DNA sequence: TCGATCATGTAATTGGTTACATGATTGC
DNA sequence: GCAATCATGTAACCAATTACATGATCGA
């Protein structure tokens, strides 16, 4: 699923501006990377040219004017097509695992410090996700709530892996008489 | 960690060609995306120009000539610096979760089919990883083996999530009297 | 004879991010 | 007075993939 399809997906529910779309995305997908305006606005322009969405200008005073986009019938078809398009499992990337792979080149204290720091980051994100729960519960349908739970579990499991890693690093130092 | 640092990491162990490096990477990081020649060869050229690696041409007959790269002292320093450089947790991306997010727009049978297909992909990768175990055990140091185990666990957990999802999808259909 | 393995490389394209540019209003 | 929120956009840049180009040898 590319940026276009995701934006269309949000527009299936209601008409929105580029600014609104960015917010909707970042609330819905807190547990993974966001979308920048540098990809949203060009995508909206392109889809308007292709007749997938239509634009309505809302003049506001006391605030900047808004360009509200509404999905068209062609846009709905395009969205459903992309939702059904063949799907290939994508392999994840993990900078953390890349570093772990080369851990032998670091002294033990640095290994421990690095792992602890990583655990902190994970816990922080987990807390952030947890605190967004009310917001999510207010707007999500059951599948969207499942997504949110996937996110929480993912961080819970990651936290588990890294905690164990820290234990392992501790044990090996005791074995080495540190 | 960028491409350069990873290549340097492998060269810390022994001198290799671009071709060898691609293989080493894909065996070591089976559980996540590979490196293409389109990024390896330019990176090697760049690092040679920067004096991080040196090249030796090996003339072979009956096979193409090889350019064997060896890490220099400057390269070793650069590698260690990058291993210690500040690390930011990177948020994952998941096309699967993006689709799940919009599942309400698909009829129940398609939801189930899609989830089952996803589970199959995961199980396939898991089997592939498992079958690579001997190869990994033969060459990996203890941190590299931990990486491998992280990969296995990751796929095991993913498999668990998606299996549960499939159950959930089944139950809701029974509730709806399907 | 056909596909795999060995081996190197470039050019075009993709799919983004980051930084820049602008500017009013509201709440602390 | 300062930061945050609302709101839109462009240009430069980056890191990578894919497709293309070449060509020998070996095993089934």
CSV table of C-alpha atoms (C1' of nucleotides) in Angstrom, one decimal:
chain,number,residue,atom,x,y,z
A,1,UNK,CA,0.0,0.0,0.0
A,2,UNK,CA,1.4,3.3,-1.1
A,3,UNK,CA,0.8,6.8,0.2
A,4,UNK,CA,-2.0,7.4,-2.2
A,5,UNK,CA,-4.0,4.3,-1.2
A,6,UNK,CA,-3.7,5.2,2.5
A,7,UNK,CA,-4.9,8.7,1.9
A,8,UNK,CA,-7.8,7.4,-0.1
A,9,UNK,CA,-8.6,5.0,2.8
A,10,UNK,CA,-8.9,7.8,5.2
A,11,UNK,CA,-11.0,9.8,2.8
A,12,UNK,CA,-13.4,6.9,2.5
A,13,UNK,CA,-14.6,7.8,6.0
A,14,UNK,CA,-14.8,11.5,5.6
A,15,UNK,CA,-13.6,14.5,3.6
A,16,UNK,CA,-10.4,16.1,4.9
A,17,UNK,CA,-7.5,18.5,4.3
A,18,UNK,CA,-3.9,17.5,3.9
A,19,UNK,CA,-3.3,18.7,7.4
A,20,UNK,CA,-6.1,16.6,8.8
A,21,UNK,CA,-4.8,13.6,6.9
A,22,UNK,CA,-1.4,13.9,8.5
A,23,UNK,CA,-2.9,14.0,11.9
A,24,UNK,CA,-5.3,11.1,11.2
A,25,UNK,CA,-2.3,9.0,10.0
A,26,UNK,CA,-0.1,9.8,13.0
A,27,UNK,CA,-2.8,9.0,15.5
A,28,UNK,CA,-3.8,5.8,13.8
A,29,UNK,CA,-0.2,4.6,13.2
A,30,UNK,CA,1.5,5.9,16.2
A,31,UNK,CA,3.5,2.6,16.4
A,32,UNK,CA,5.1,3.2,13.0
A,33,UNK,CA,6.6,5.9,11.0
A,34,UNK,CA,4.5,8.9,9.9
A,35,UNK,CA,3.8,10.7,6.7
A,36,UNK,CA,5.4,14.0,5.9
A,37,UNK,CA,3.7,16.9,4.1
A,38,UNK,CA,6.3,16.5,1.4
A,39,UNK,CA,4.6,13.3,0.4
A,40,UNK,CA,1.0,14.1,1.3
A,41,UNK,CA,0.5,17.3,-0.7
A,42,UNK,CA,2.1,16.0,-4.0
A,43,UNK,CA,0.0,12.9,-3.7
A,44,UNK,CA,-3.2,14.9,-3.2
A,45,UNK,CA,-2.4,17.0,-6.2
A,46,UNK,CA,-1.7,13.9,-8.3
A,47,UNK,CA,-4.9,12.2,-7.3
A,48,UNK,CA,-6.9,15.3,-8.0
A,49,UNK,CA,-5.5,15.4,-11.5
A,50,UNK,CA,-6.4,11.7,-11.9
A,51,UNK,CA,-10.0,12.4,-10.8
A,52,UNK,CA,-9.8,10.2,-7.7
A,53,UNK,CA,-10.5,13.1,-5.3
A,54,UNK,CA,-12.2,16.5,-5.7
A,55,UNK,CA,-11.2,19.7,-4.0
A,56,UNK,CA,-13.4,22.3,-2.2
A,57,UNK,CA,-11.9,25.5,-0.9
A,58,UNK,CA,-13.1,26.7,2.5
A,59,UNK,CA,-12.5,30.3,3.2
A,60,UNK,CA,-11.9,30.9,6.9
A,61,UNK,CA,-11.2,34.1,8.7
A,62,UNK,CA,-8.8,34.1,11.6
A,63,UNK,CA,-7.3,30.9,10.2
A,64,UNK,CA,-5.7,29.9,6.9
A,65,UNK,CA,-8.0,28.7,4.2
A,66,UNK,CA,-8.5,25.0,3.9
A,67,UNK,CA,-8.6,22.7,0.9
A,68,UNK,CA,-11.0,20.0,1.7
A,69,UNK,CA,-10.6,16.8,-0.4
A,70,UNK,CA,-13.5,14.4,-1.1
A,71,UNK,CA,-13.1,11.0,-2.6
A,72,UNK,CA,-14.8,10.3,-6.0
A,73,UNK,CA,-16.4,7.1,-7.3
A,74,UNK,CA,-13.2,6.5,-9.3
A,75,UNK,CA,-11.2,7.1,-6.1
A,76,UNK,CA,-13.3,4.5,-4.2
A,77,UNK,CA,-12.7,2.0,-7.0
A,78,UNK,CA,-9.0,2.7,-6.9
A,79,UNK,CA,-8.9,2.3,-3.2
A,80,UNK,CA,-10.7,-1.1,-3.2
A,81,UNK,CA,-8.5,-2.3,-6.0
A,82,UNK,CA,-5.4,-1.5,-4.0
A,83,UNK,CA,-6.8,-3.1,-0.9
A,84,UNK,CA,-7.2,-6.3,-3.0
A,85,UNK,CA,-4.0,-6.1,-4.9
A,86,UNK,CA,-1.5,-8.9,-4.5
A,87,UNK,CA,0.4,-8.7,-1.3
A,88,UNK,CA,3.9,-9.7,-0.6
A,89,UNK,CA,5.2,-10.1,2.9
A,90,UNK,CA,7.9,-7.5,3.5
A,91,UNK,CA,10.9,-8.3,5.4
A,92,UNK,CA,11.5,-5.9,8.3
A,93,UNK,CA,14.7,-3.8,8.8
A,94,UNK,CA,16.3,-3.4,12.1
A,95,UNK,CA,19.2,-1.2,12.8
A,96,UNK,CA,19.3,-2.6,16.3
A,97,UNK,CA,19.9,-6.1,15.1
A,98,UNK,CA,22.6,-4.9,12.7
A,99,UNK,CA,24.5,-3.4,15.7
A,100,UNK,CA,24.0,-6.5,17.8
A,101,UNK,CA,25.5,-8.5,15.0
A,102,UNK,CA,28.7,-6.6,15.4
A,103,UNK,CA,28.6,-6.5,19.2
A,104,UNK,CA,31.8,-8.5,19.5
A,105,UNK,CA,33.7,-5.4,18.5
A,106,UNK,CA,32.5,-3.4,21.5
A,107,UNK,CA,33.7,-3.8,25.1
A,108,UNK,CA,31.1,-5.4,27.5
A,109,UNK,CA,30.1,-2.1,29.3
A,110,UNK,CA,29.3,-0.5,26.0
A,111,UNK,CA,27.2,-3.5,25.0
A,112,UNK,CA,25.2,-3.3,28.1
A,113,UNK,CA,24.8,0.5,27.9
A,114,UNK,CA,23.6,0.2,24.4
A,115,UNK,CA,21.1,-2.5,25.1
A,116,UNK,CA,19.7,-0.6,28.1
A,117,UNK,CA,19.4,2.5,26.0
A,118,UNK,CA,17.5,0.6,23.4
A,119,UNK,CA,15.2,-0.9,26.1
A,120,UNK,CA,14.4,2.6,27.3
A,121,UNK,CA,13.4,3.8,23.8
A,122,UNK,CA,11.1,0.8,23.5
A,123,UNK,CA,9.5,1.5,26.9
A,124,UNK,CA,9.0,5.1,26.1
A,125,UNK,CA,7.2,4.3,22.9
A,126,UNK,CA,5.2,1.7,24.6
A,127,UNK,CA,4.1,4.3,27.2
A,128,UNK,CA,3.3,6.7,24.5
A,129,UNK,CA,1.1,4.2,22.7
A,130,UNK,CA,-0.6,3.2,25.9
A,131,UNK,CA,-1.5,6.8,26.6
A,132,UNK,CA,-3.0,7.2,23.2
A,133,UNK,CA,-5.5,4.4,24.0
A,134,UNK,CA,-8.5,6.6,24.8
A,135,UNK,CA,-8.1,8.6,21.6
A,136,UNK,CA,-7.9,5.3,19.6
A,137,UNK,CA,-10.8,3.7,21.3
A,138,UNK,CA,-12.9,6.7,20.6
A,139,UNK,CA,-12.5,6.6,16.8
A,140,UNK,CA,-11.3,3.1,15.8
A,141,UNK,CA,-13.5,0.4,14.3
A,142,UNK,CA,-12.8,-3.2,15.4
A,143,UNK,CA,-10.0,-3.8,12.8
A,144,UNK,CA,-8.4,-0.5,13.6
A,145,UNK,CA,-8.4,-1.4,17.3
A,146,UNK,CA,-6.8,-4.7,16.4
A,147,UNK,CA,-4.0,-2.8,14.6
A,148,UNK,CA,-3.5,-0.8,17.8
A,149,UNK,CA,-3.3,-4.0,19.8
A,150,UNK,CA,-0.8,-5.4,17.3
A,151,UNK,CA,1.3,-2.3,17.9
A,152,UNK,CA,1.2,-2.7,21.7
A,153,UNK,CA,2.1,-6.4,21.5
A,154,UNK,CA,4.9,-5.7,19.2
A,155,UNK,CA,6.5,-3.3,21.6
A,156,UNK,CA,5.8,-5.6,24.5
A,157,UNK,CA,7.6,-8.5,22.8
A,158,UNK,CA,10.5,-6.3,21.7
A,159,UNK,CA,10.8,-5.2,25.3
A,160,UNK,CA,11.0,-8.8,26.3
A,161,UNK,CA,13.7,-9.7,23.8
A,162,UNK,CA,15.9,-6.8,24.8
A,163,UNK,CA,15.4,-7.4,28.5
A,164,UNK,CA,16.5,-11.0,28.0
A,165,UNK,CA,19.5,-9.8,26.0
A,166,UNK,CA,20.5,-7.6,28.8
A,167,UNK,CA,20.3,-10.5,31.2
A,168,UNK,CA,22.4,-12.6,28.8
A,169,UNK,CA,25.0,-9.9,28.6
A,170,UNK,CA,25.1,-9.7,32.4
A,171,UNK,CA,25.5,-13.5,32.8
A,172,UNK,CA,28.4,-13.7,30.4
A,173,UNK,CA,30.2,-11.1,32.3
A,174,UNK,CA,29.8,-13.0,35.6
A,175,UNK,CA,31.1,-16.0,33.8
A,176,UNK,CA,34.1,-14.0,32.8
A,177,UNK,CA,34.6,-13.0,36.4
A,178,UNK,CA,33.9,-9.3,35.8
B,1,UNK,CA,23.9,1.9,10.4
B,2,UNK,CA,24.3,2.5,6.7
B,3,UNK,CA,25.4,0.2,3.9
B,4,UNK,CA,29.0,1.4,4.3
B,5,UNK,CA,29.3,0.5,7.9
B,6,UNK,CA,27.8,-2.9,7.4
B,7,UNK,CA,30.2,-3.7,4.6
B,8,UNK,CA,33.1,-2.6,6.8
B,9,UNK,CA,31.8,-4.8,9.6
B,10,UNK,CA,32.0,-7.9,7.4
B,11,UNK,CA,35.4,-6.8,6.1
B,12,UNK,CA,36.6,-6.7,9.7
B,13,UNK,CA,36.5,-10.4,9.7
B,14,UNK,CA,38.1,-11.1,6.4
B,15,UNK,CA,38.8,-9.6,2.9
B,16,UNK,CA,36.0,-10.1,0.4
B,17,UNK,CA,34.6,-9.2,-3.0
B,18,UNK,CA,31.4,-7.3,-3.6
B,19,UNK,CA,29.8,-10.6,-4.6
B,20,UNK,CA,31.0,-12.3,-1.4
B,21,UNK,CA,29.7,-9.4,0.7
B,22,UNK,CA,26.2,-9.8,-0.8
B,23,UNK,CA,26.1,-13.5,0.1
B,24,UNK,CA,27.5,-12.9,3.6
B,25,UNK,CA,24.8,-10.3,4.2
B,26,UNK,CA,21.9,-12.4,2.9
B,27,UNK,CA,22.9,-15.4,5.0
B,28,UNK,CA,23.5,-13.4,8.1
B,29,UNK,CA,20.3,-11.3,7.7
B,30,UNK,CA,18.0,-13.8,6.2
B,31,UNK,CA,15.1,-12.5,8.3
B,32,UNK,CA,15.4,-9.1,6.9
B,33,UNK,CA,15.8,-7.4,3.6
B,34,UNK,CA,18.9,-7.8,1.5
B,35,UNK,CA,21.4,-5.6,-0.1
B,36,UNK,CA,21.5,-5.1,-3.9
B,37,UNK,CA,24.6,-4.8,-6.0
B,38,UNK,CA,23.3,-1.4,-7.0
B,39,UNK,CA,24.1,-0.2,-3.5
B,40,UNK,CA,27.1,-2.5,-2.7
B,41,UNK,CA,29.4,-1.6,-5.7
B,42,UNK,CA,29.0,2.2,-5.5
B,43,UNK,CA,29.6,2.0,-1.7
B,44,UNK,CA,32.9,0.0,-2.2
B,45,UNK,CA,34.1,2.4,-4.8
B,46,UNK,CA,33.3,5.3,-2.5
B,47,UNK,CA,35.1,3.7,0.5
B,48,UNK,CA,38.1,2.9,-1.6
B,49,UNK,CA,38.4,6.6,-2.6
B,50,UNK,CA,38.1,7.5,1.0
B,51,UNK,CA,40.9,5.1,2.0
B,52,UNK,CA,38.7,2.9,4.2
B,53,UNK,CA,39.4,-0.2,2.1
B,54,UNK,CA,42.0,-1.3,-0.4
B,55,UNK,CA,41.6,-3.3,-3.5
B,56,UNK,CA,43.5,-6.3,-4.9
B,57,UNK,CA,42.8,-7.7,-8.3
B,58,UNK,CA,42.7,-11.5,-8.5
B,59,UNK,CA,43.1,-12.8,-12.0
B,60,UNK,CA,41.3,-16.1,-12.4
B,61,UNK,CA,41.0,-18.3,-15.4
B,62,UNK,CA,37.8,-20.1,-16.0
B,63,UNK,CA,36.0,-17.6,-13.9
B,64,UNK,CA,35.6,-13.8,-13.9
B,65,UNK,CA,38.4,-11.8,-12.2
B,66,UNK,CA,37.7,-10.8,-8.6
B,67,UNK,CA,38.3,-7.5,-6.8
B,68,UNK,CA,39.1,-8.4,-3.2
B,69,UNK,CA,38.7,-5.6,-0.7
B,70,UNK,CA,40.6,-5.3,2.5
B,71,UNK,CA,39.7,-3.0,5.4
B,72,UNK,CA,42.4,-0.4,6.3
B,73,UNK,CA,43.2,1.1,9.7
B,74,UNK,CA,41.1,4.2,8.7
B,75,UNK,CA,38.3,1.8,7.8
B,76,UNK,CA,38.5,0.1,11.1
B,77,UNK,CA,38.3,3.4,12.9
B,78,UNK,CA,35.3,4.5,10.8
B,79,UNK,CA,33.6,1.2,11.6
B,80,UNK,CA,34.0,1.5,15.3
B,81,UNK,CA,32.9,5.1,15.2
B,82,UNK,CA,29.7,4.1,13.5
B,83,UNK,CA,29.1,1.2,15.9
B,84,UNK,CA,29.2,3.8,18.7
B,85,UNK,CA,27.3,6.6,17.0
B,86,UNK,CA,24.1,7.7,18.6
B,87,UNK,CA,21.3,5.3,17.9
B,88,UNK,CA,17.6,6.3,17.5
B,89,UNK,CA,15.0,3.6,17.7
B,90,UNK,CA,13.4,3.3,14.3
B,91,UNK,CA,9.7,2.8,14.0
B,92,UNK,CA,8.8,-0.2,11.9
B,93,UNK,CA,6.6,-0.2,8.8
B,94,UNK,CA,4.0,-2.8,8.1
B,95,UNK,CA,2.0,-3.0,5.0
B,96,UNK,CA,0.0,-5.8,6.6
B,97,UNK,CA,-1.2,-3.5,9.4
B,98,UNK,CA,-2.1,-0.9,6.9
B,99,UNK,CA,-4.4,-3.3,5.1
B,100,UNK,CA,-5.8,-4.6,8.4
B,101,UNK,CA,-6.6,-1.0,9.3
B,102,UNK,CA,-9.0,-0.8,6.3
B,103,UNK,CA,-10.4,-4.4,6.6
B,104,UNK,CA,-13.9,-3.1,7.2
B,105,UNK,CA,-14.0,-2.3,3.5
B,106,UNK,CA,-13.5,-6.0,2.5
B,107,UNK,CA,-16.1,-8.8,2.8
B,108,UNK,CA,-15.5,-11.4,5.5
B,109,UNK,CA,-14.3,-14.1,3.1
B,110,UNK,CA,-11.7,-11.8,1.6
B,111,UNK,CA,-10.5,-10.8,5.1
B,112,UNK,CA,-10.0,-14.4,6.1
B,113,UNK,CA,-8.3,-15.3,2.8
B,114,UNK,CA,-6.0,-12.4,3.1
B,115,UNK,CA,-5.0,-13.2,6.7
B,116,UNK,CA,-4.4,-16.9,5.9
B,117,UNK,CA,-2.2,-15.9,3.0
B,118,UNK,CA,-0.2,-13.7,5.2
B,119,UNK,CA,0.2,-16.5,7.8
B,120,UNK,CA,1.5,-18.8,5.0
B,121,UNK,CA,4.1,-16.2,4.0
B,122,UNK,CA,5.3,-16.0,7.6
B,123,UNK,CA,5.4,-19.7,8.0
B,124,UNK,CA,7.4,-20.1,4.8
B,125,UNK,CA,9.9,-17.6,6.0
B,126,UNK,CA,10.1,-19.2,9.3
B,127,UNK,CA,10.8,-22.6,7.7
B,128,UNK,CA,13.5,-21.0,5.5
B,129,UNK,CA,15.1,-19.4,8.6
B,130,UNK,CA,15.0,-22.7,10.5
B,131,UNK,CA,16.6,-24.5,7.6
B,132,UNK,CA,19.5,-22.0,7.6
B,133,UNK,CA,20.3,-22.9,11.2
B,134,UNK,CA,23.3,-25.2,10.4
B,135,UNK,CA,24.9,-22.6,8.1
B,136,UNK,CA,24.4,-19.9,10.8
B,137,UNK,CA,25.7,-22.1,13.6
B,138,UNK,CA,28.8,-22.8,11.6
B,139,UNK,CA,29.9,-19.2,11.2
B,140,UNK,CA,28.2,-17.0,13.8
B,141,UNK,CA,29.7,-15.7,17.0
B,142,UNK,CA,27.5,-15.6,20.0
B,143,UNK,CA,26.0,-12.1,19.2
B,144,UNK,CA,25.4,-13.2,15.7
B,145,UNK,CA,23.6,-16.3,16.9
B,146,UNK,CA,21.5,-14.1,19.2
B,147,UNK,CA,20.5,-12.1,16.1
B,148,UNK,CA,19.4,-15.2,14.4
B,149,UNK,CA,17.3,-16.2,17.4
B,150,UNK,CA,15.8,-12.8,17.4
B,151,UNK,CA,14.7,-13.4,13.9
B,152,UNK,CA,13.2,-16.7,14.7
B,153,UNK,CA,11.3,-15.3,17.6
B,154,UNK,CA,10.1,-12.4,15.6
B,155,UNK,CA,8.5,-14.7,13.1
B,156,UNK,CA,7.2,-17.0,15.7
B,157,UNK,CA,5.4,-14.1,17.4
B,158,UNK,CA,4.1,-12.7,14.1
B,159,UNK,CA,2.8,-16.1,13.3
B,160,UNK,CA,1.0,-16.1,16.7
B,161,UNK,CA,-0.5,-12.6,16.1
B,162,UNK,CA,-1.9,-13.6,12.7
B,163,UNK,CA,-3.2,-17.0,13.9
B,164,UNK,CA,-5.1,-15.2,16.6
B,165,UNK,CA,-6.4,-12.7,14.1
B,166,UNK,CA,-7.7,-15.5,11.9
B,167,UNK,CA,-9.5,-17.0,15.0
B,168,UNK,CA,-11.0,-13.6,15.7
B,169,UNK,CA,-12.2,-13.2,12.2
B,170,UNK,CA,-13.8,-16.7,12.4
B,171,UNK,CA,-15.6,-15.9,15.7
B,172,UNK,CA,-17.1,-12.7,14.5
B,173,UNK,CA,-18.6,-14.5,11.6
B,174,UNK,CA,-20.2,-17.1,13.8
B,175,UNK,CA,-21.7,-14.3,15.9
B,176,UNK,CA,-23.2,-12.8,12.7
B,177,UNK,CA,-24.7,-16.2,11.9
B,178,UNK,CA,-22.7,-16.8,8.8
C,1,DT,C1',20.7,-26.9,-23.8
C,2,DC,C1',19.2,-24.6,-20.0
C,3,DG,C1',19.6,-22.8,-15.6
C,4,DA,C1',22.6,-21.8,-11.8
C,5,DT,C1',26.8,-19.8,-10.1
C,6,DC,C1',30.5,-16.7,-10.4
C,7,DA,C1',31.5,-11.7,-11.1
C,8,DT,C1',31.2,-6.6,-12.0
C,9,DG,C1',29.0,-2.6,-12.9
C,10,DT,C1',25.8,1.6,-14.6
C,11,DA,C1',21.5,4.4,-15.4
C,12,DA,C1',17.0,5.3,-14.6
C,13,DT,C1',13.6,5.5,-11.4
C,14,DT,C1',11.2,5.3,-7.0
C,15,DG,C1',9.7,7.0,-2.9
C,16,DG,C1',10.4,9.2,0.1
C,17,DT,C1',12.6,13.0,4.0
C,18,DT,C1',14.3,17.6,5.4
C,19,DA,C1',14.7,22.1,5.1
C,20,DC,C1',12.8,26.2,3.6
C,21,DA,C1',9.1,29.8,3.0
C,22,DT,C1',4.8,32.1,4.8
C,23,DG,C1',1.7,33.9,8.1
C,24,DA,C1',-2.4,34.5,11.3
C,25,DT,C1',-4.4,33.3,16.0
C,26,DT,C1',-4.8,31.6,20.6
C,27,DG,C1',-3.4,30.5,25.2
C,28,DC,C1',0.1,30.7,28.8
D,1,DG,C1',6.4,37.8,24.4
D,2,DC,C1',6.7,33.0,23.1
D,3,DA,C1',5.3,28.5,21.8
D,4,DA,C1',1.8,25.9,19.8
D,5,DT,C1',-1.7,25.0,16.4
D,6,DC,C1',-3.7,25.8,12.1
D,7,DA,C1',-2.6,25.4,7.1
D,8,DT,C1',-0.2,24.9,2.4
D,9,DG,C1',3.3,24.1,-0.4
D,10,DT,C1',8.2,23.6,-3.0
D,11,DA,C1',13.1,22.3,-3.9
D,12,DA,C1',17.0,19.9,-2.8
D,13,DC,C1',18.5,15.8,-1.5
D,14,DC,C1',19.1,10.8,-0.3
D,15,DA,C1',19.2,6.0,-0.1
D,16,DA,C1',17.9,2.6,-2.2
D,17,DT,C1',15.8,-0.7,-5.9
D,18,DT,C1',15.2,-2.5,-10.6
D,19,DA,C1',16.4,-3.2,-15.0
D,20,DC,C1',19.9,-3.4,-18.1
D,21,DA,C1',24.6,-5.0,-19.9
D,22,DT,C1',28.2,-8.7,-20.2
D,23,DG,C1',30.1,-13.2,-20.3
D,24,DA,C1',32.4,-17.7,-18.9
D,25,DT,C1',31.9,-22.4,-16.8
D,26,DC,C1',29.7,-26.4,-14.9
D,27,DG,C1',26.3,-29.8,-13.9
D,28,DA,C1',21.8,-32.0,-14.9
